[in-house]
Amino acid sequence: MEKRKKTKELSVDLRNQIVRKHEQSQGYKSISKDLNVPVSTVRSVIKKNKAHGTVANLPRCGRKRKIDKRFQRKIVRMLDKEPRLTSKQVQAALQSEGTTESTHTIHQRRNEKGLYGFAFPDWAYKPESSPGSRQIQLWHFILELLRKEEYHEVIAWQGDYGEFVIKDPDEVARLWGVRKCKPQMNYDKLSRALRYYYNKRILHKTKGKRFTYKFNFNKLVLVNYPFIDMGMTGGPVPQSAPPVPSGGTHFRFPPCTPSDVLSPTEELRSPTLFSSVARRLARGSVSDCSDGTSANSEVEESLSEEQHRRGPGPDIPAFRGPPLPRLSHEGIFRVYPRPRVPEPLSPFPVSPMGAPAGLLPPQLSPALPMTPNHMNYTPSPTLSPMYPGGSHFSFNPEDMKRYLQAHTQSVYNYHLSPRAFLHYPSIVVPQPQRPEKPLHLPLDESSFKFKLQPPPLGKKQRERPLEPSSSTSSSSSSSSGVPQIKVEPISDAEEDEEELMVEVTDISEEEEEDEEVFKAPTAPEQKAPPPIPPGKEEEMVNAGSESGRCIPLKLRFKRRWSEDQRLEAEGGAEESDKKVKSNQEESKLPPQPGGPPCRRVSTDLQRATEELSLESRDS
DNA sequence: GACGGAATTA
DNA sequence: TAATTCCGTC
């Protein structure tokens, strides 16, 4: 197993190197020589990588390449002059010079321009206005509307970073309906779709503001570019940094298997966390991309299935600690300065409406800085990751990197998930506004504070009587000083830390496995188990556990509760100490002080346990 | 209005 | 899989 992991890691690294070299137009043989790998490996790695859409389909070696290079230079020159040229415009220009080139190829050349190898996934190039296209995703459509000035009366950026307000819900819904060929579309339905984004962490609601939502650009970036290697350059990008990523873009090879997603190094940081994450990943990776052609999704996505069950984040309590002050945009701006430069690489092509052919905006038009980073961000209520003047959401990897780096600061401020950064262990998380109580990213397990939380109640559970275990905790919560699974109310101030809490919950929710941990080997069977009546399996487990040393979690809580009540009655001042002790002892010794020996199977006890369970359920 | 479950659809 | 549709609840 160990060995296998190592090989995997090595191969990922190797693959990255191969890809990078290939991106730098190095030939297969040369790569093979440099990296001491067979040419066939190089070929297969590159082939695989192309299949994932992460490497631009670079022209092959040989004569054809030279021709392509010529085209490329031409296109590049053209795009240098006018980055906002659409591929069609480039095509037209080339045609006027007697060269025919498909827009697809121009797209590719555009990708290769200056960054060699970072190709945006196909979805990003979907023609933005292809009426009737059912492929477009709502968030994409929203972004589209947001960047068009003509819709600013309908929907616009407003308030916080990434926050937008739907000024005319009916109109937005209508537009969405038109786009999706759903004439029956209305805001109610549209908003339902938006609400589904809460679980995916793409969007969340700005509480108290009508029709106001907020993008989690972090999530969008990670969903669509989960393999941008954040760690390779590190630190702020110098002011002189080129507007587009140059040769050294760090784009990881997309994982072929879930185990590739998390390198062993990452996993080592918190075996519990990461192995758990990896397990989930192994259950299936989800693509968040509209046409399924693009990069895989990442851990967060795999986690979201649980979040989905659990309900939206904001209702989940956050970690304890004082609310963190919001970072000013200026602060971020200062830390990561960046020249205003044209953005030729936006996945959102210039709208034909926004930039009619032949009437191209000046290079430094307000529409140009269109990256979702803070660098171009000047505090203003109307500003957004995308410049209001009909600009673009940039998936330029360097911008993504800066954006993410800047956002590590704002993780605490903008509802961004610290979990997202687990994928990028090398990222330096600036902590300029740390309170005394540091917010530990769960990289260091020992410093990670767990808070037990019951799973949130679904609608059904809310309506139905509580389960035995939860009724125990809820009944215990009525008496003070009693150990309990604490459910803390979330305040708006705490909301910012919500994500971390979710992280904790994600792990602690592995209930089945947690129970396994507490279980001792089952006692030898004494008699054939009677058929378990439906709905009584749990009781049977509880009862059965009495016969062995198997103490299910729920029963442990019950015992803790009665024990603590007893202690409380005695007025024990060293209660907490005892709790810890008893907790420790509990795991070693058979509990039930004064009760019958654990090994003796008492039918009375069984019955009592069953009754208790039933009672709890009924209450 | 906002939320989210459930069933359904493409 | 990403909505769409409907609807009960807060």
Coordinates of N, CA, C and O in Angstrom, one line a residue, chain A residues 432-581:
Chain A
P432 N -3.2 38.2 9.0 CA -2.9 39.5 9.6 C -3.9 39.9 10.7 O -3.6 40.7 11.5
Q433 N -5.1 39.3 10.7 CA -6.1 39.7 11.6 C -6.5 38.6 12.6 O -7.6 38.5 12.9
R434 N -5.5 37.9 12.9 CA -5.8 36.8 13.8 C -6.2 37.3 15.1 O -5.6 38.1 15.7
P435 N -7.3 36.7 15.6 CA -7.6 37.0 17.0 C -6.6 36.1 17.9 O -5.9 35.3 17.3
E436 N -6.7 36.2 19.2 CA -5.8 35.4 20.0 C -6.1 34.0 19.8 O -5.2 33.1 19.8
K437 N -7.3 33.7 19.6 CA -7.7 32.3 19.3 C -7.5 32.0 17.8 O -8.3 32.4 17.0
P438 N -6.4 31.4 17.5 CA -6.2 31.2 16.1 C -7.2 30.2 15.5 O -7.6 29.2 16.2
L439 N -7.6 30.5 14.3 CA -8.4 29.6 13.6 C -7.6 28.5 12.9 O -6.9 28.8 12.0
H440 N -7.5 27.4 13.5 CA -6.7 26.3 12.9 C -7.3 25.7 11.7 O -8.4 25.2 11.8
L441 N -6.6 25.8 10.7 CA -7.0 24.9 9.6 C -6.7 23.5 10.1 O -5.8 23.3 10.7
P442 N -7.6 22.7 9.7 CA -7.5 21.3 10.3 C -6.3 20.5 9.8 O -6.4 19.4 9.5
L443 N -5.2 21.2 9.6 CA -4.1 20.5 9.1 C -3.3 19.8 10.3 O -2.8 18.8 10.2
D444 N -3.4 20.5 11.4 CA -2.8 20.0 12.6 C -3.9 19.3 13.4 O -4.7 20.0 14.0
E445 N -3.9 18.1 13.4 CA -5.0 17.4 14.1 C -5.0 17.7 15.5 O -6.1 17.9 16.1
S446 N -3.9 17.8 16.1 CA -3.9 17.9 17.6 C -4.5 19.2 18.0 O -5.1 19.3 19.1
S447 N -4.3 20.2 17.2 CA -4.8 21.5 17.6 C -6.3 21.7 17.1 O -6.8 22.8 17.2
F448 N -6.8 20.7 16.6 CA -8.1 20.9 16.0 C -9.2 20.6 17.0 O -9.2 19.6 17.7
K449 N -10.1 21.5 17.2 CA -11.1 21.4 18.2 C -12.3 20.8 17.6 O -12.9 21.3 16.7
F450 N -12.7 19.7 18.2 CA -13.9 19.1 17.7 C -15.1 19.6 18.6 O -15.0 19.8 19.7
K451 N -16.2 19.7 17.9 CA -17.4 20.0 18.6 C -18.4 19.1 18.2 O -18.7 19.0 17.0
L452 N -18.9 18.3 19.1 CA -19.9 17.3 18.7 C -21.2 18.0 18.2 O -21.7 19.0 18.8
Q453 N -21.7 17.5 17.2 CA -22.9 18.1 16.6 C -23.8 17.0 16.1 O -23.3 16.1 15.4
P454 N -25.0 17.1 16.4 CA -25.9 16.1 15.8 C -26.1 16.5 14.4 O -26.0 17.6 14.1
P455 N -26.5 15.5 13.6 CA -26.8 15.9 12.2 C -28.0 16.8 12.2 O -28.9 16.6 13.1
P456 N -28.0 17.8 11.4 CA -29.1 18.7 11.4 C -30.4 17.9 11.0 O -30.4 16.9 10.3
L457 N -31.4 18.5 11.6 CA -32.7 17.8 11.4 C -33.3 18.1 10.0 O -33.4 19.2 9.6
G458 N -33.6 17.1 9.3 CA -34.3 17.3 8.1 C -35.7 17.6 8.4 O -36.2 17.6 9.5
K459 N -36.4 17.9 7.3 CA -37.8 18.3 7.5 C -38.5 17.2 8.2 O -39.3 17.5 9.2
K460 N -38.3 16.0 7.7 CA -39.0 14.9 8.3 C -38.7 14.7 9.8 O -39.6 14.5 10.6
Q461 N -37.4 14.9 10.1 CA -37.0 14.6 11.4 C -37.5 15.7 12.3 O -37.8 15.5 13.5
R462 N -37.7 16.9 11.7 CA -38.2 18.0 12.5 C -39.7 17.7 12.9 O -40.1 18.0 14.0
E463 N -40.3 17.1 12.0 CA -41.8 16.8 12.2 C -41.9 15.6 13.1 O -42.7 15.6 14.1
R464 N -41.1 14.6 12.8 CA -41.2 13.4 13.6 C -40.6 13.5 14.9 O -39.8 14.3 15.2
P465 N -41.0 12.6 15.8 CA -40.3 12.6 17.1 C -38.9 12.2 17.0 O -38.5 11.5 16.0
L466 N -38.1 12.7 17.9 CA -36.7 12.5 17.8 C -36.3 11.1 18.0 O -36.9 10.3 18.7
E467 N -35.1 10.8 17.5 CA -34.6 9.5 17.7 C -34.1 9.4 19.1 O -33.8 10.3 19.8
P468 N -33.9 8.1 19.6 CA -33.5 7.9 21.0 C -32.2 8.8 21.3 O -32.2 9.4 22.3
S469 N -31.3 8.7 20.5 CA -30.0 9.3 20.8 C -30.2 10.8 20.9 O -29.7 11.5 21.8
S470 N -30.9 11.4 19.9 CA -31.0 12.8 19.9 C -31.9 13.3 21.0 O -31.8 14.4 21.5
S471 N -32.9 12.4 21.3 CA -33.8 12.9 22.4 C -33.0 12.9 23.7 O -33.3 13.7 24.6
T472 N -32.0 12.0 23.8 CA -31.2 12.0 25.0 C -30.5 13.3 25.1 O -30.5 14.0 26.1
S473 N -29.9 13.7 24.0 CA -29.1 14.9 24.0 C -30.0 16.1 24.2 O -29.7 17.1 24.9
S474 N -31.2 16.1 23.6 CA -32.0 17.2 23.7 C -32.6 17.3 25.1 O -32.8 18.4 25.6
S475 N -32.9 16.2 25.7 CA -33.5 16.2 27.0 C -32.4 16.6 28.0 O -32.6 17.3 29.0
S476 N -31.2 16.2 27.7 CA -30.1 16.6 28.6 C -29.8 18.0 28.5 O -29.3 18.7 29.4
S477 N -30.1 18.6 27.3 CA -29.8 20.0 27.2 C -30.7 20.9 28.1 O -30.4 22.0 28.3
S478 N -31.8 20.3 28.5 CA -32.6 21.1 29.3 C -32.1 21.2 30.8 O -32.4 22.2 31.5
S479 N -31.3 20.3 31.1 CA -30.7 20.5 32.5 C -29.2 21.0 32.3 O -28.5 20.5 31.4
S480 N -28.9 21.9 33.1 CA -27.6 22.6 32.9 C -26.5 21.7 33.4 O -26.6 20.9 34.3
G481 N -25.3 21.9 32.9 CA -24.1 21.3 33.3 C -24.1 19.8 33.0 O -23.4 19.0 33.5
V482 N -24.9 19.5 32.0 CA -24.9 18.1 31.6 C -24.2 17.9 30.3 O -24.3 18.7 29.4
P483 N -23.4 16.9 30.2 CA -22.7 16.6 28.9 C -23.8 16.5 27.8 O -24.8 15.8 28.0
Q484 N -23.5 17.0 26.8 CA -24.5 17.0 25.7 C -23.8 17.2 24.4 O -22.7 17.6 24.3
I485 N -24.5 16.8 23.4 CA -24.1 17.1 22.1 C -24.6 18.6 21.8 O -25.8 18.8 21.8
K486 N -23.7 19.4 21.8 CA -24.0 20.8 21.9 C -24.5 21.3 20.5 O -23.8 21.2 19.5
V487 N -25.6 22.0 20.5 CA -26.1 22.6 19.3 C -26.1 24.1 19.6 O -26.9 24.6 20.4
E488 N -25.2 24.8 19.0 CA -25.1 26.2 19.3 C -25.8 27.0 18.3 O -25.7 26.7 17.1
P489 N -26.6 28.0 18.8 CA -27.2 28.9 17.8 C -26.2 29.6 17.0 O -25.2 30.0 17.6
I490 N -26.5 29.8 15.8 CA -25.5 30.6 15.0 C -25.9 32.0 14.9 O -27.1 32.3 14.7
S491 N -25.0 32.9 15.1 CA -25.3 34.3 14.9 C -24.7 34.7 13.6 O -23.8 34.1 13.1
D492 N -25.1 35.8 13.2 CA -24.6 36.3 11.9 C -23.1 36.6 12.0 O -22.3 36.4 11.1
A493 N -22.7 37.0 13.2 CA -21.3 37.2 13.4 C -20.4 36.0 13.2 O -19.3 36.0 12.8
E494 N -21.0 34.9 13.6 CA -20.3 33.7 13.6 C -20.3 33.0 12.2 O -19.6 32.1 12.0
E495 N -21.2 33.5 11.5 CA -21.5 32.8 10.2 C -20.2 32.7 9.4 O -20.1 31.7 8.7
D496 N -19.4 33.6 9.6 CA -18.2 33.6 8.8 C -17.3 32.4 9.0 O -16.5 32.0 8.1
E497 N -17.4 31.8 10.1 CA -16.6 30.7 10.4 C -17.3 29.4 10.1 O -16.8 28.3 10.4
E498 N -18.4 29.6 9.6 CA -19.3 28.4 9.4 C -18.6 27.3 8.7 O -18.7 26.1 9.0
E499 N -17.8 27.6 7.7 CA -17.2 26.6 6.9 C -16.3 25.6 7.7 O -16.3 24.4 7.5
L500 N -15.6 26.2 8.6 CA -14.8 25.4 9.4 C -15.6 24.4 10.2 O -15.2 23.2 10.3
M501 N -16.6 24.9 10.7 CA -17.5 24.0 11.5 C -18.0 22.9 10.6 O -18.1 21.7 11.1
V502 N -18.3 23.2 9.5 CA -18.8 22.2 8.6 C -17.8 21.1 8.4 O -18.1 20.0 8.4
E503 N -16.6 21.6 8.4 CA -15.5 20.6 8.2 C -15.5 19.6 9.4 O -15.4 18.4 9.2
V504 N -15.7 20.2 10.6 CA -15.7 19.3 11.7 C -16.8 18.3 11.6 O -16.7 17.2 11.8
T505 N -17.9 18.9 11.2 CA -19.1 18.1 11.2 C -18.9 17.0 10.1 O -19.3 15.8 10.4
D506 N -18.3 17.3 9.1 CA -18.1 16.3 8.0 C -17.4 15.1 8.6 O -17.8 14.0 8.3
I507 N -16.4 15.4 9.4 CA -15.7 14.3 9.9 C -16.5 13.6 11.0 O -16.5 12.3 11.0
S508 N -17.0 14.3 11.9 CA -17.7 13.7 13.0 C -18.9 13.0 12.6 O -19.5 12.2 13.3
E509 N -19.3 13.3 11.4 CA -20.6 12.6 10.9 C -20.4 11.2 10.5 O -21.3 10.5 10.1
E510 N -19.2 10.8 10.4 CA -18.9 9.5 10.0 C -19.3 8.5 11.1 O -18.5 7.9 11.7
E511 N -20.6 8.6 11.3 CA -21.1 8.0 12.5 C -20.9 6.5 12.6 O -20.4 5.9 13.6
E512 N -21.1 5.9 11.5 CA -20.9 4.4 11.4 C -19.5 4.1 11.8 O -19.3 3.2 12.6
E513 N -18.6 4.8 11.3 CA -17.2 4.5 11.5 C -16.8 4.8 12.9 O -16.0 4.2 13.5
D514 N -17.4 6.0 13.4 CA -17.1 6.4 14.7 C -17.5 5.3 15.7 O -16.8 5.0 16.6
E515 N -18.7 4.8 15.4 CA -19.2 3.7 16.3 C -18.3 2.5 16.3 O -18.0 1.9 17.3
E516 N -17.8 2.3 15.1 CA -16.9 1.1 15.0 C -15.7 1.3 15.9 O -15.3 0.3 16.5
V517 N -15.2 2.5 16.0 CA -14.1 2.7 16.8 C -14.3 2.3 18.2 O -13.4 1.8 18.9
F518 N -15.5 2.7 18.7 CA -15.8 2.4 20.1 C -16.1 0.9 20.3 O -16.1 0.5 21.5
K519 N -16.4 0.3 19.3 CA -16.8 -1.1 19.5 C -15.6 -2.0 19.8 O -14.6 -2.0 19.1
A520 N -15.8 -2.8 20.8 CA -14.8 -3.9 21.1 C -15.3 -5.1 20.3 O -16.4 -5.1 19.9
P521 N -14.4 -6.1 20.2 CA -14.9 -7.3 19.5 C -16.1 -7.8 20.1 O -16.3 -7.9 21.4
T522 N -17.0 -8.3 19.3 CA -18.3 -8.8 19.8 C -18.0 -10.0 20.7 O -17.2 -10.8 20.4
A523 N -18.8 -10.1 21.7 CA -18.7 -11.3 22.6 C -19.2 -12.5 21.8 O -20.0 -12.4 20.9
P524 N -18.7 -13.6 22.3 CA -19.1 -14.9 21.6 C -20.6 -15.0 21.7 O -21.2 -14.7 22.8
E525 N -21.2 -15.5 20.7 CA -22.6 -15.6 20.7 C -23.2 -16.6 21.7 O -22.6 -17.6 21.9
Q526 N -24.2 -16.2 22.4 CA -24.7 -17.1 23.4 C -26.0 -17.9 22.9 O -26.2 -19.0 23.2
K527 N -26.7 -17.1 22.2 CA -27.9 -17.9 21.6 C -28.2 -17.2 20.3 O -27.9 -16.1 20.0
A528 N -28.9 -18.0 19.5 CA -29.3 -17.5 18.2 C -30.1 -16.2 18.4 O -31.1 -16.2 19.2
P529 N -29.8 -15.2 17.7 CA -30.5 -13.9 17.8 C -31.9 -14.1 17.3 O -32.1 -14.7 16.2
P530 N -32.9 -13.6 18.0 CA -34.2 -13.6 17.5 C -34.4 -12.7 16.4 O -33.6 -11.8 16.2
P531 N -35.3 -13.0 15.5 CA -35.5 -12.1 14.4 C -35.8 -10.6 14.9 O -36.6 -10.4 15.8
I532 N -35.1 -9.7 14.2 CA -35.2 -8.3 14.7 C -36.5 -7.7 14.0 O -36.6 -7.7 12.8
P533 N -37.4 -7.2 14.9 CA -38.5 -6.6 14.3 C -38.1 -5.3 13.6 O -37.2 -4.6 14.1
P534 N -38.8 -4.9 12.6 CA -38.4 -3.7 11.9 C -38.4 -2.5 12.8 O -39.4 -2.3 13.6
G535 N -37.4 -1.7 12.7 CA -37.3 -0.4 13.5 C -36.7 -0.7 14.8 O -36.5 0.2 15.6
K536 N -36.4 -1.9 15.1 CA -35.8 -2.2 16.4 C -34.4 -2.6 16.4 O -33.8 -3.0 17.3
E537 N -33.8 -2.5 15.2 CA -32.4 -2.9 15.0 C -31.5 -2.2 16.0 O -30.6 -2.8 16.6
E538 N -31.8 -0.9 16.2 CA -31.0 -0.2 17.1 C -31.0 -0.7 18.5 O -30.0 -0.8 19.1
E539 N -32.2 -0.9 18.9 CA -32.3 -1.4 20.3 C -31.6 -2.7 20.4 O -31.0 -3.0 21.4
M540 N -31.7 -3.5 19.4 CA -31.1 -4.8 19.5 C -29.5 -4.6 19.6 O -28.9 -5.3 20.3
V541 N -29.1 -3.6 18.8 CA -27.6 -3.4 18.9 C -27.3 -3.0 20.3 O -26.3 -3.5 20.9
N542 N -28.1 -2.1 20.9 CA -27.8 -1.6 22.2 C -27.8 -2.7 23.2 O -27.0 -2.9 24.1
A543 N -28.9 -3.5 23.1 CA -29.1 -4.6 24.0 C -27.9 -5.6 23.9 O -27.4 -6.1 24.8
G544 N -27.7 -5.9 22.6 CA -26.6 -6.9 22.4 C -25.3 -6.4 22.9 O -24.5 -7.3 23.3
S545 N -25.1 -5.1 22.9 CA -23.8 -4.6 23.3 C -23.6 -4.9 24.8 O -22.4 -4.9 25.2
E546 N -24.7 -5.0 25.5 CA -24.5 -5.3 26.9 C -23.8 -6.6 27.2 O -23.1 -6.8 28.2
S547 N -24.1 -7.5 26.3 CA -23.5 -8.8 26.6 C -22.0 -8.9 26.4 O -21.3 -9.6 27.0
G548 N -21.6 -8.1 25.5 CA -20.1 -8.0 25.3 C -19.6 -6.7 25.9 O -20.2 -6.1 26.7
R549 N -18.5 -6.3 25.4 CA -18.0 -5.0 25.9 C -18.2 -4.0 24.8 O -17.5 -3.0 24.7
C550 N -19.2 -4.3 24.0 CA -19.4 -3.4 22.9 C -20.4 -2.3 23.4 O -21.5 -2.6 23.7
I551 N -19.9 -1.1 23.5 CA -20.8 0.0 24.0 C -21.0 1.0 22.9 O -20.1 1.8 22.6
P552 N -22.1 1.0 22.3 CA -22.4 1.9 21.3 C -22.4 3.4 21.8 O -22.6 3.6 23.0
L553 N -22.1 4.2 20.9 CA -21.9 5.6 21.2 C -23.1 6.2 21.9 O -23.0 6.9 23.0
K554 N -24.3 5.8 21.4 CA -25.5 6.4 22.0 C -25.6 6.0 23.5 O -26.0 6.8 24.3
L555 N -25.4 4.7 23.7 CA -25.5 4.2 25.1 C -24.5 4.9 26.0 O -24.7 5.3 27.1
R556 N -23.3 5.2 25.4 CA -22.3 5.8 26.2 C -22.7 7.2 26.6 O -22.5 7.6 27.7
F557 N -23.4 7.9 25.7 CA -23.9 9.2 26.1 C -25.0 9.1 27.2 O -25.0 9.9 28.1
K558 N -25.8 8.1 27.0 CA -26.8 7.9 28.1 C -26.2 7.7 29.4 O -26.6 8.3 30.4
R559 N -25.2 6.9 29.4 CA -24.5 6.6 30.7 C -23.8 7.8 31.2 O -23.8 8.1 32.4
R560 N -23.2 8.5 30.3 CA -22.5 9.7 30.7 C -23.5 10.7 31.4 O -23.2 11.4 32.4
W561 N -24.6 10.7 30.8 CA -25.7 11.6 31.2 C -26.1 11.3 32.7 O -26.1 12.1 33.6
S562 N -26.4 10.0 32.9 CA -26.9 9.6 34.2 C -25.7 9.8 35.2 O -25.9 10.2 36.3
E563 N -24.6 9.5 34.8 CA -23.4 9.6 35.6 C -23.2 11.0 36.1 O -23.0 11.4 37.2
D564 N -23.3 11.9 35.1 CA -23.1 13.3 35.4 C -24.2 13.9 36.2 O -24.0 14.8 37.0
Q565 N -25.4 13.4 36.0 CA -26.5 13.9 36.8 C -26.2 13.5 38.3 O -26.5 14.3 39.2
R566 N -25.7 12.3 38.4 CA -25.4 11.8 39.8 C -24.3 12.7 40.4 O -24.4 13.2 41.5
L567 N -23.3 13.0 39.6 CA -22.2 13.8 40.1 C -22.7 15.2 40.4 O -22.3 15.8 41.4
E568 N -23.6 15.7 39.6 CA -24.1 17.0 39.8 C -24.9 17.1 41.1 O -24.8 18.0 41.9
A569 N -25.7 16.1 41.3 CA -26.4 16.0 42.6 C -25.5 16.0 43.8 O -25.8 16.6 44.8
E570 N -24.4 15.4 43.6 CA -23.4 15.4 44.7 C -22.7 16.7 44.8 O -21.9 17.0 45.7
G571 N -22.9 17.5 43.8 CA -22.2 18.9 43.8 C -20.7 18.8 43.6 O -20.0 19.5 44.2
G572 N -20.3 17.9 42.8 CA -18.9 17.7 42.6 C -18.2 18.9 41.9 O -18.7 19.3 40.9
A573 N -17.3 19.4 42.6 CA -16.6 20.6 42.0 C -15.6 20.2 40.9 O -15.3 21.0 40.0
E574 N -15.1 19.0 41.0 CA -14.1 18.5 40.0 C -14.8 17.8 38.9 O -14.3 16.8 38.4
E575 N -16.0 18.3 38.6 CA -16.9 17.5 37.7 C -16.2 17.3 36.4 O -16.1 16.2 35.9
S576 N -15.6 18.3 35.9 CA -15.0 18.2 34.5 C -13.9 17.2 34.5 O -13.7 16.4 33.6
D577 N -13.1 17.3 35.6 CA -12.0 16.3 35.7 C -12.5 14.9 35.7 O -12.0 14.0 35.0
K578 N -13.6 14.7 36.5 CA -14.1 13.4 36.6 C -14.7 12.9 35.3 O -14.5 11.7 35.0
K579 N -15.3 13.9 34.6 CA -15.8 13.5 33.3 C -14.8 12.9 32.4 O -15.0 11.9 31.8
V580 N -13.7 13.6 32.4 CA -12.6 13.2 31.6 C -12.2 11.8 32.0 O -12.0 10.9 31.2
K581 N -12.0 11.7 33.3 CA -11.6 10.4 33.9 C -12.5 9.3 33.5 O -12.2 8.2 33.0

